Short mmCIF file of C-alpha atoms in Angstrom, two decimals:
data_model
loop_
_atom_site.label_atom_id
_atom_site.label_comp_id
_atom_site.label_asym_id
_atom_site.label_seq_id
_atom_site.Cartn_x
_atom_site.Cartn_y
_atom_site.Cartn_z
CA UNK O 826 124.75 68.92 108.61
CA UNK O 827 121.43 71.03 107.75
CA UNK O 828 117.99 70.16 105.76
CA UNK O 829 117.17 73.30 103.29
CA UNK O 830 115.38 71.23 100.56
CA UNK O 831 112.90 72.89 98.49
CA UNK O 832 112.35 69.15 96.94
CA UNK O 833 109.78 68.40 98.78
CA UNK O 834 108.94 72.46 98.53
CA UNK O 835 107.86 73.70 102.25
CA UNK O 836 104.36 74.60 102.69
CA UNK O 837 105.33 78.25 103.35
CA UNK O 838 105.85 78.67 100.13
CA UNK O 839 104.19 82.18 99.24
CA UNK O 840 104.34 80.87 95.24
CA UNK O 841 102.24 78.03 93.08
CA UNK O 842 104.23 74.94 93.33
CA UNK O 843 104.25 74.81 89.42
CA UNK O 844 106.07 78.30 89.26
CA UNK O 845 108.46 76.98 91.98
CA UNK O 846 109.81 74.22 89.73
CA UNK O 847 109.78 75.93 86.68
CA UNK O 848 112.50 78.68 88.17
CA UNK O 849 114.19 75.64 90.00
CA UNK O 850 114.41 73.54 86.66
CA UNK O 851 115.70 76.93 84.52
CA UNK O 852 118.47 76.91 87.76
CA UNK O 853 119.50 73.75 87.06
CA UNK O 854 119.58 73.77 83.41
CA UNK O 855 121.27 77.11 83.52
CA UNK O 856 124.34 75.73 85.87
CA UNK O 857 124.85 73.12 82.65
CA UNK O 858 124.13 75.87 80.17
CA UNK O 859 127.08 78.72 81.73
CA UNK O 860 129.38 75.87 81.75
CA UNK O 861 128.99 75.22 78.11
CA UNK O 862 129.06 79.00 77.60
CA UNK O 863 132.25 79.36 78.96
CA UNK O 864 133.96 76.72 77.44
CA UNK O 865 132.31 78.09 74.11
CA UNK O 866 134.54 81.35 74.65
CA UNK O 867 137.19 79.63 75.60
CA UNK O 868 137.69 77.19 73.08
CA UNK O 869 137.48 79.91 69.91
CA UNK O 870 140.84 79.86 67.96
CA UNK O 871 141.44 83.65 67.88
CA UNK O 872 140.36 84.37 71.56
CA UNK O 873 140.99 88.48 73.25
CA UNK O 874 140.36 89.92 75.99
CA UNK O 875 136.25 90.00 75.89
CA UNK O 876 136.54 86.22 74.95
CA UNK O 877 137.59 85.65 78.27
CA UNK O 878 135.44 87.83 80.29
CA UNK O 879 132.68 86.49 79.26
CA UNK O 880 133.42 83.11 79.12
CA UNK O 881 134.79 84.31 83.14
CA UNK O 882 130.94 85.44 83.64
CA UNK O 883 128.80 82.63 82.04
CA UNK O 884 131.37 80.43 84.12
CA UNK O 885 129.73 82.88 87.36
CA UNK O 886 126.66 82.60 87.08
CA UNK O 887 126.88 78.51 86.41
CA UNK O 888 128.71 78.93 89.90
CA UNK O 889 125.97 81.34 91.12
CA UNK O 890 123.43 78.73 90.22
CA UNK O 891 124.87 75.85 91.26
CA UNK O 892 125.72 77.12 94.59
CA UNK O 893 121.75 78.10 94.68
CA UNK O 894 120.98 74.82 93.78
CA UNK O 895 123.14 73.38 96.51
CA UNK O 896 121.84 75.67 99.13
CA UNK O 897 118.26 74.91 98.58
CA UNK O 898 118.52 70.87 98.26
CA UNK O 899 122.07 69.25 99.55
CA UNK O 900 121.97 68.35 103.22
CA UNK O 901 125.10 66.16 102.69
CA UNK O 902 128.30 67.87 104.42
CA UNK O 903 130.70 66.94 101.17
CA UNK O 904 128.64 69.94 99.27
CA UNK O 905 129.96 72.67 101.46
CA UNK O 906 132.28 73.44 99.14
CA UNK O 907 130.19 74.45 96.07
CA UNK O 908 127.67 76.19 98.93
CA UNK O 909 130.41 78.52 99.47
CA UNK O 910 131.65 78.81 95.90
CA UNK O 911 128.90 82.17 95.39
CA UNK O 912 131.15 83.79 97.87
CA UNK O 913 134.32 84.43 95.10
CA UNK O 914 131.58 84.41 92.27
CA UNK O 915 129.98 87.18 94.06
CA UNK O 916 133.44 89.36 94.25
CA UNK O 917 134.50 89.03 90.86
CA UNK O 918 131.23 89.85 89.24
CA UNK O 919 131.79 93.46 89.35
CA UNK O 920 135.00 93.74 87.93
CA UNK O 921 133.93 91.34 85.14
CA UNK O 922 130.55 92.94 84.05
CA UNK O 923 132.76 96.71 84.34
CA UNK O 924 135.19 95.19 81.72
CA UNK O 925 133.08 93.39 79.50
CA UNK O 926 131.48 96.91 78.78
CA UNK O 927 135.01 98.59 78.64
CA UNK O 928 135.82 95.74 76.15
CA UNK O 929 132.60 95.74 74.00
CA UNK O 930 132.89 99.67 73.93
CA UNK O 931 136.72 99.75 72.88
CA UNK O 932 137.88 101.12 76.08
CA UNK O 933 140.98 100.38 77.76
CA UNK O 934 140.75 97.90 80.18
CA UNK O 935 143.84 95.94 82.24
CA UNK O 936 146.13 97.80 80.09
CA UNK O 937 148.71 98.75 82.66
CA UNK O 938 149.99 97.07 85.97
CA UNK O 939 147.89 99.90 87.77
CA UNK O 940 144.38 98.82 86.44
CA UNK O 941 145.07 95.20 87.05
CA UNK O 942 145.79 95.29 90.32
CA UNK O 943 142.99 98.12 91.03
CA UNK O 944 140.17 95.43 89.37
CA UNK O 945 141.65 92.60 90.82
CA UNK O 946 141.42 93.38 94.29
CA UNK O 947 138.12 92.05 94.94
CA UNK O 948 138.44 88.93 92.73
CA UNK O 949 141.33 87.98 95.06
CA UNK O 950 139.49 88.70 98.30
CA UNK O 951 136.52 86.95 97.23
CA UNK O 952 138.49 83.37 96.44
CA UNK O 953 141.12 84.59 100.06
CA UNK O 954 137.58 84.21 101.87
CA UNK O 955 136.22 81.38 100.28
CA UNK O 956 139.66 78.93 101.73
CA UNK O 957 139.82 80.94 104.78
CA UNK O 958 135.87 79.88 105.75
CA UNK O 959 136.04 76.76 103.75
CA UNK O 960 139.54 75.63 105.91
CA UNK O 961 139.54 77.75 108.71
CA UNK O 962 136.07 79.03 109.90
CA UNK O 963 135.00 76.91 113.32
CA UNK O 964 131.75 74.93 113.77
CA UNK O 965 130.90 75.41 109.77
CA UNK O 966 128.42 72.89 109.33
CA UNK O 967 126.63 75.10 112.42
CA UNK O 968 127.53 78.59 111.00
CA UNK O 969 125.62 77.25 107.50
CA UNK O 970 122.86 75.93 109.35
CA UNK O 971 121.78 78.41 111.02
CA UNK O 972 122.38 81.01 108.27
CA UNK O 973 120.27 79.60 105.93
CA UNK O 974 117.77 76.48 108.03
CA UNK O 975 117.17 78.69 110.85
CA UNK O 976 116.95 82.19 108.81
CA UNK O 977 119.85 83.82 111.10
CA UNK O 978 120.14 87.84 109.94
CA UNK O 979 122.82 88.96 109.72
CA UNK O 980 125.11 85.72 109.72
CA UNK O 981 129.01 85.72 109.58
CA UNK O 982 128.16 84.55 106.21
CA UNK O 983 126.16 87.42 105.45
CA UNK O 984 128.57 90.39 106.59
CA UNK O 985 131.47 88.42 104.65
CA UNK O 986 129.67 88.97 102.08
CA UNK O 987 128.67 92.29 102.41
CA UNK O 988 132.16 94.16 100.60
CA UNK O 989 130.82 91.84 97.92
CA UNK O 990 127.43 93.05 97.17
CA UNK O 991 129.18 97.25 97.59
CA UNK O 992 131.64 96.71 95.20
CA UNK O 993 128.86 95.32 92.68
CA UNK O 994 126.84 98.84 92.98
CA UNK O 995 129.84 100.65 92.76
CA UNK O 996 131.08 98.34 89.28
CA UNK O 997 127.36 99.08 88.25
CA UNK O 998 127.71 102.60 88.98
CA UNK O 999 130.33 103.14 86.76
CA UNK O 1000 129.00 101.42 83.95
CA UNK O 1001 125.62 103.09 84.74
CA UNK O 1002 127.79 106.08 84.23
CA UNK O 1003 130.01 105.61 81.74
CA UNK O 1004 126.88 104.16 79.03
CA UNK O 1005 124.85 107.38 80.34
CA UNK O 1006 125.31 108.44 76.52
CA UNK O 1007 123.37 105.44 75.98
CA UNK O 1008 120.59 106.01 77.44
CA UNK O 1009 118.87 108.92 75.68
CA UNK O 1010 115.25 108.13 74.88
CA UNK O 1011 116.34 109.43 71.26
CA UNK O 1012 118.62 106.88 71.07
CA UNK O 1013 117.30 104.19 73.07
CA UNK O 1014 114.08 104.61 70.50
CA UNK O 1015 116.41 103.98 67.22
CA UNK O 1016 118.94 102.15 68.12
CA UNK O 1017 118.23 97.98 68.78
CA UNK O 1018 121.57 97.51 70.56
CA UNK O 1019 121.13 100.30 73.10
CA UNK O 1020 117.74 98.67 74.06
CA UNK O 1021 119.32 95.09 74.70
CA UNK O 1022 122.00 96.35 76.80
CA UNK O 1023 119.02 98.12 78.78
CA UNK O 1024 117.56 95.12 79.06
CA UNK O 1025 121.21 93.07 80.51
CA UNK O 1026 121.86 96.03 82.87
CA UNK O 1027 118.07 96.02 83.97
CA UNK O 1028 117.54 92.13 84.63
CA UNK O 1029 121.44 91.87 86.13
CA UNK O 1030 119.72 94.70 88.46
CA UNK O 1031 116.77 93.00 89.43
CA UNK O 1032 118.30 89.65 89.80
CA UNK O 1033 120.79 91.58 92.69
CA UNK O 1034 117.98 92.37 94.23
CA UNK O 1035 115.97 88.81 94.24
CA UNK O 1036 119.14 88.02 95.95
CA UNK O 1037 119.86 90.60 98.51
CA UNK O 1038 116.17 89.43 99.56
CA UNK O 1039 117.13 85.73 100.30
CA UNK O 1040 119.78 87.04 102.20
CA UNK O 1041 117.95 89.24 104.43
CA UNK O 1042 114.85 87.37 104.76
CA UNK O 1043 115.88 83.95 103.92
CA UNK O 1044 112.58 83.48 102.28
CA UNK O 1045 113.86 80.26 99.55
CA UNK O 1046 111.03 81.63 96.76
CA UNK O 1047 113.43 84.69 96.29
CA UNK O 1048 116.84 82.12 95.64
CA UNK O 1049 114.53 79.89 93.24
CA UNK O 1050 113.70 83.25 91.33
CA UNK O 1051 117.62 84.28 91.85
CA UNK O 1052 118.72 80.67 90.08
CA UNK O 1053 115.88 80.24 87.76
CA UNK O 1054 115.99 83.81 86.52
CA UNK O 1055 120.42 83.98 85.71
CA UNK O 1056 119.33 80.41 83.67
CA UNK O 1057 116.86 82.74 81.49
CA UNK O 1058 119.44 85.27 81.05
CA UNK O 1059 121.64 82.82 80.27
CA UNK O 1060 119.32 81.30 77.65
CA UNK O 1061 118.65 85.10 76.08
CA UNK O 1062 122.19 85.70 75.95
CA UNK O 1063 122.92 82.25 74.06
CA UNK O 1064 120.08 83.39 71.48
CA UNK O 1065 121.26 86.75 71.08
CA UNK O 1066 124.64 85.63 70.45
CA UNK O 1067 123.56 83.95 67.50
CA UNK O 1068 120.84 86.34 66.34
CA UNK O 1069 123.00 89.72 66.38
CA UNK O 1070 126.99 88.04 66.08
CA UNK O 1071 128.22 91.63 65.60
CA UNK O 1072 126.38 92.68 69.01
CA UNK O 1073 129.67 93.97 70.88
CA UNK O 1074 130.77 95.71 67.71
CA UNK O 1075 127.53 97.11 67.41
CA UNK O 1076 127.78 98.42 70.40
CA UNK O 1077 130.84 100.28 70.29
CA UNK O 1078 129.99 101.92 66.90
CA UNK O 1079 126.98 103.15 69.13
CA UNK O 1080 128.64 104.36 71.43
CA UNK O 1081 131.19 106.19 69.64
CA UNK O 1082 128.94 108.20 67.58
CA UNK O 1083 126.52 108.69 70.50
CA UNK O 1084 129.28 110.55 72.52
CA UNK O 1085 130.36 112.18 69.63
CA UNK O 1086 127.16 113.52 68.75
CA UNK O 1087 126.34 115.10 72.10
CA UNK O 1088 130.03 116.45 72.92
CA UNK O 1089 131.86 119.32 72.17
CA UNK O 1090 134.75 118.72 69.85
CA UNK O 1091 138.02 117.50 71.85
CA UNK O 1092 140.43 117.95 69.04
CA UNK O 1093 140.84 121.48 70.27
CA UNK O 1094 144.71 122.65 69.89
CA UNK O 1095 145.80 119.00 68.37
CA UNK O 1096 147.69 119.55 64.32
CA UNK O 1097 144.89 117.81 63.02
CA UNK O 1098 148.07 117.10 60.00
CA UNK O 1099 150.57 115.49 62.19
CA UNK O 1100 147.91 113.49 63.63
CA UNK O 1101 146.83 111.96 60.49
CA UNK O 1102 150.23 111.52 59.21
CA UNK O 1103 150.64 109.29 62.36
CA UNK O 1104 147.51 107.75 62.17
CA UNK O 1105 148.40 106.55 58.52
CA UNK O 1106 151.97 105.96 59.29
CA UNK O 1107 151.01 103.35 62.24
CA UNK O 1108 148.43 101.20 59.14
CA UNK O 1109 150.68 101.55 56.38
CA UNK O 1110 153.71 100.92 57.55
CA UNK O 1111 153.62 99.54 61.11
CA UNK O 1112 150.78 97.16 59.96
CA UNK O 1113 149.30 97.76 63.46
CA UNK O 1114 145.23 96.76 61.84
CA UNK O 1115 147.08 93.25 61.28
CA UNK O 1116 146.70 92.81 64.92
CA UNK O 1117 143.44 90.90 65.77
CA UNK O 1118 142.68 92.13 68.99
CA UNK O 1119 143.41 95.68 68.50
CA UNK O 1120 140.79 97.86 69.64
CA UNK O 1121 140.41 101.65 69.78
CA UNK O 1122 141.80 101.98 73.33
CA UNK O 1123 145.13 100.27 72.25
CA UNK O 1124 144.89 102.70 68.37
CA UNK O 1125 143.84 105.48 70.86
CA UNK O 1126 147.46 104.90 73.60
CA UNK O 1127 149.97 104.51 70.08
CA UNK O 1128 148.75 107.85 69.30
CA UNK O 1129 148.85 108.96 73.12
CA UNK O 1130 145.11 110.27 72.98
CA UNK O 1131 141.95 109.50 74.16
CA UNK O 1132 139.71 107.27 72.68
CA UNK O 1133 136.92 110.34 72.26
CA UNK O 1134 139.45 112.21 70.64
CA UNK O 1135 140.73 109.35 68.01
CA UNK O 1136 137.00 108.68 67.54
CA UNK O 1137 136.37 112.01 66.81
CA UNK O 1138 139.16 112.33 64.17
CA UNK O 1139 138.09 109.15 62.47
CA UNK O 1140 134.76 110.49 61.83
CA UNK O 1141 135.20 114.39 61.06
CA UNK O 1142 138.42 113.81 58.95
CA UNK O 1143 138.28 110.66 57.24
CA UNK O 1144 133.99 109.96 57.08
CA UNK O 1145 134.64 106.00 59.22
CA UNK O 1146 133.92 104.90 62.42
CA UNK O 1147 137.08 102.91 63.66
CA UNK O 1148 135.44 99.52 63.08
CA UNK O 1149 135.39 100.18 59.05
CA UNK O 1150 138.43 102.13 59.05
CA UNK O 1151 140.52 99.03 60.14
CA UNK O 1152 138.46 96.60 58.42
CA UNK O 1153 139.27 98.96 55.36
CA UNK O 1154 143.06 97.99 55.44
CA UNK O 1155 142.19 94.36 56.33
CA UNK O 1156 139.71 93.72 53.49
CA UNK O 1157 142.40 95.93 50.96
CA UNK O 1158 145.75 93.61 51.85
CA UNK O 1159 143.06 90.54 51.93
CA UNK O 1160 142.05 91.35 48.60
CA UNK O 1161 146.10 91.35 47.42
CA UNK O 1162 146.90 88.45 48.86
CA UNK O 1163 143.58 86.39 47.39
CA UNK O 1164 145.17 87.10 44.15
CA UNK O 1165 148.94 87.35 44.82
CA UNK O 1166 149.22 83.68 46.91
CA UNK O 1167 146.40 81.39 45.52
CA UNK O 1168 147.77 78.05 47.71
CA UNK O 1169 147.09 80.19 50.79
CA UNK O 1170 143.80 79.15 52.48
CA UNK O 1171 140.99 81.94 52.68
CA UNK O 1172 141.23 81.60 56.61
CA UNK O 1173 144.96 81.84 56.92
CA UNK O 1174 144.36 85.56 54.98
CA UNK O 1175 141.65 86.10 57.33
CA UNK O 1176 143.97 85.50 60.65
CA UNK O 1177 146.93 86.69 58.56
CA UNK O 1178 145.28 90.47 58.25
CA UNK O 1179 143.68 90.76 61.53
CA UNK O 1180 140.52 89.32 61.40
CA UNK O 1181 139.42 86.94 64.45
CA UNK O 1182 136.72 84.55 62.30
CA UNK O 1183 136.20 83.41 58.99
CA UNK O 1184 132.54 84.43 59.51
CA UNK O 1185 133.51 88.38 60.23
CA UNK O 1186 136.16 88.52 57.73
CA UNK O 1187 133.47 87.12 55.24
CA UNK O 1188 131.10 89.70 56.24
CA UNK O 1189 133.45 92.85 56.31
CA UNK O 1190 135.08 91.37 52.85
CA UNK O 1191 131.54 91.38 50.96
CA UNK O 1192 130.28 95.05 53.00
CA UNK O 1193 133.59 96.36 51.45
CA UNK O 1194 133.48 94.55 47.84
CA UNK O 1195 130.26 93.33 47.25
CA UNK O 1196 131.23 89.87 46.48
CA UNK O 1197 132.68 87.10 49.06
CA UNK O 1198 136.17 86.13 49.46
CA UNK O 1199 136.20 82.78 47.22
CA UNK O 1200 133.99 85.08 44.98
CA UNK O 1201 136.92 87.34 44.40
CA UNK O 1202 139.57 85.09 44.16
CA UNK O 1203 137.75 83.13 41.34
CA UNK O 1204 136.94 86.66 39.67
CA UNK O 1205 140.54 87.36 39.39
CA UNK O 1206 142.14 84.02 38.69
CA UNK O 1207 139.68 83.74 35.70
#
């Protein structure tokens, strides 16, 4: 096979040792961590479609890492197969990171037959490649060796790889674009959310680039950084998980009143009337907030507008961002059942109205009444 082991590290090592196995232990520890991220997301009762992407990208960059890890220390031939497994990570990345902010924003995203197969081209391709070099490539053990032991530029390796790494800046570009809103100073000053997602979009940038180095110059320093630095990210997303919950939410309500704020008015020509009437018609009697993953792309499609212009609406005619005008309804039929079916569990009226956890339906519940749900229920039964 090949030797690539940075255990013992080689002496042209343009880093202190220590810093070497600091990155190289966060690489490790992050492989372990993604994997325990993704089964995190996957393993919530009331899963939707963000759930899974990013339970699909913690489970990425575990591969990411892992396939690092394997590249810089494995000289046994049986490890080919996770070498090559950053070869389908790499291709689905973009497509994952573009709909984990059309997700988190309210956005449609893999709503029609159209979009999925449009974002799932280079997903496909990516795990296509990964048999057809894995089973049918000649002379791989050679091909490997040389593109990593003996610093070949550019490999076979490389240039299959190379769709990979232009469909990530073009995924990036778009969301670059599409969170431009974001990225006023004004409200990049004020707002904590638009900051952190600054800081993703920055550090996913820069760890690109560690890695577009390795690949070029083969240099292992750049692939310890690469691995050690995803493990931090993974480790800051795990802690601001738990410190801001509500982060995607957040983040749409920003971005909903951000646009707003700097665009002209788009309900130009629309009966603002009839629109209500259909908008109140599709909660009160169609029950449509009862559905827990309903977001304002899928509120926006019922009413056959954009999600600008229902956002809009919300705001100017009724005072609520879409967030509290759903949780509005929730809370209000909560509240009647608390008191009309006292055997029923406070979590089965949580799922029953809409609401994905216990812990958000507790939050929106006391926001809207000022008292929790057990609170309530003990309020009226007395």
């Amino acid at each position: 096979m090949f030797e690539l082991a940075l255990l013992p590290f080689p002496s042209s090592s343009y880093f202190p040792r220590w810093l070497i196995s600091l990155f190289y232990g966060f690489g490790l520890f992050g492989t372990a961590l993604g994997c325990l991220m993704f089964f995190g997301q996957i393993v919530l009762p009331n899963k939707n479609r963000l759930n899974y992407l990013l339970g699909t990208l913690f489970l990425g960059m575990s591969v990411l890492q892992g396939s690092s890890i394997a590249i810089l220390s494995s000289s046994d031939p049986s490890f080919v197969w996770l070498i090559l497994l950053h070869i389908p990570a790499l291709y689905a990345v973009g497509p994952v990171l573009y709909g984990i902010y059309k997700s988190s924003t309210g956005e449609s995203f893999l709503h029609s037959k159209q979009d999925l197969l449009l974002h799932s081209v280079f997903p496909v391709t990516g795990v296509l490649l990964y048999f057809v070099v894995l089973f049918g490539m000649e002379n791989l053990s050679e091909t490997i060796r040389r593109s990593f032991a003996e610093a070949v530029f550019p490999s076979p390796l490389d240039w299959i790889l190379l769709p990979a790494v232009i469909g990530i800046g073009f995924y990036v570009f778009l969301v670059l674009k599409s969170s431009r809103d974001l990225w006023r100073w004004e409200v990049w000053k004020s707002e904590p959310t638009a900051r952190i997602l600054s800081f993703l979009v920055v550090m996913s940038l820069f760890h690109l680039t560690l890695g577009a180095f390795f690949f070029v110059t083969k240099i292992p320093d750049f692939l310890v950084f690469t691995s050690g630095g995803m493990g931090l990210a993974l480790c800051a997303a795990y802690v601001i998980g738990h410190r801001y919950p509500g982060f995607f939410q957040k983040l749409q309500e920003v971005t909903q009143a951000t646009r707003e704020k700097y665009a002209r008015s788009l309900l130009v020509g629309i009966d603002r009337a009839t629109l209500k009437e259909n908008l109140l018609h599709l909660m009160e009697k169609d029950f449509l907030y009862r559905e827990e993953d309903l977001g304002l792309g899928d509120l926006a499609d019922e009413l056959a507008l954009s999600t600008h212009q229902v956002s809009e609406f919300l705001n100017q005619e009724l005072g609520k961002n879409f967030s509290v005008f759903v949780n509005d309804y929730r809370v209000s039929e909560a509240c009647s059942l608390l008191t009309a079916e006292p055997d029923k569990s406070i979590l089965d009226i949580a799922y029953s109205v809409g609401f994905r956890t216990k812990s958000s339906f507790n939050r929106a519940f006391q926001k809207h009444t000022g008292v929790t749900p057990s609170e309530y229920r003990s309020s009226k039964s007395g």
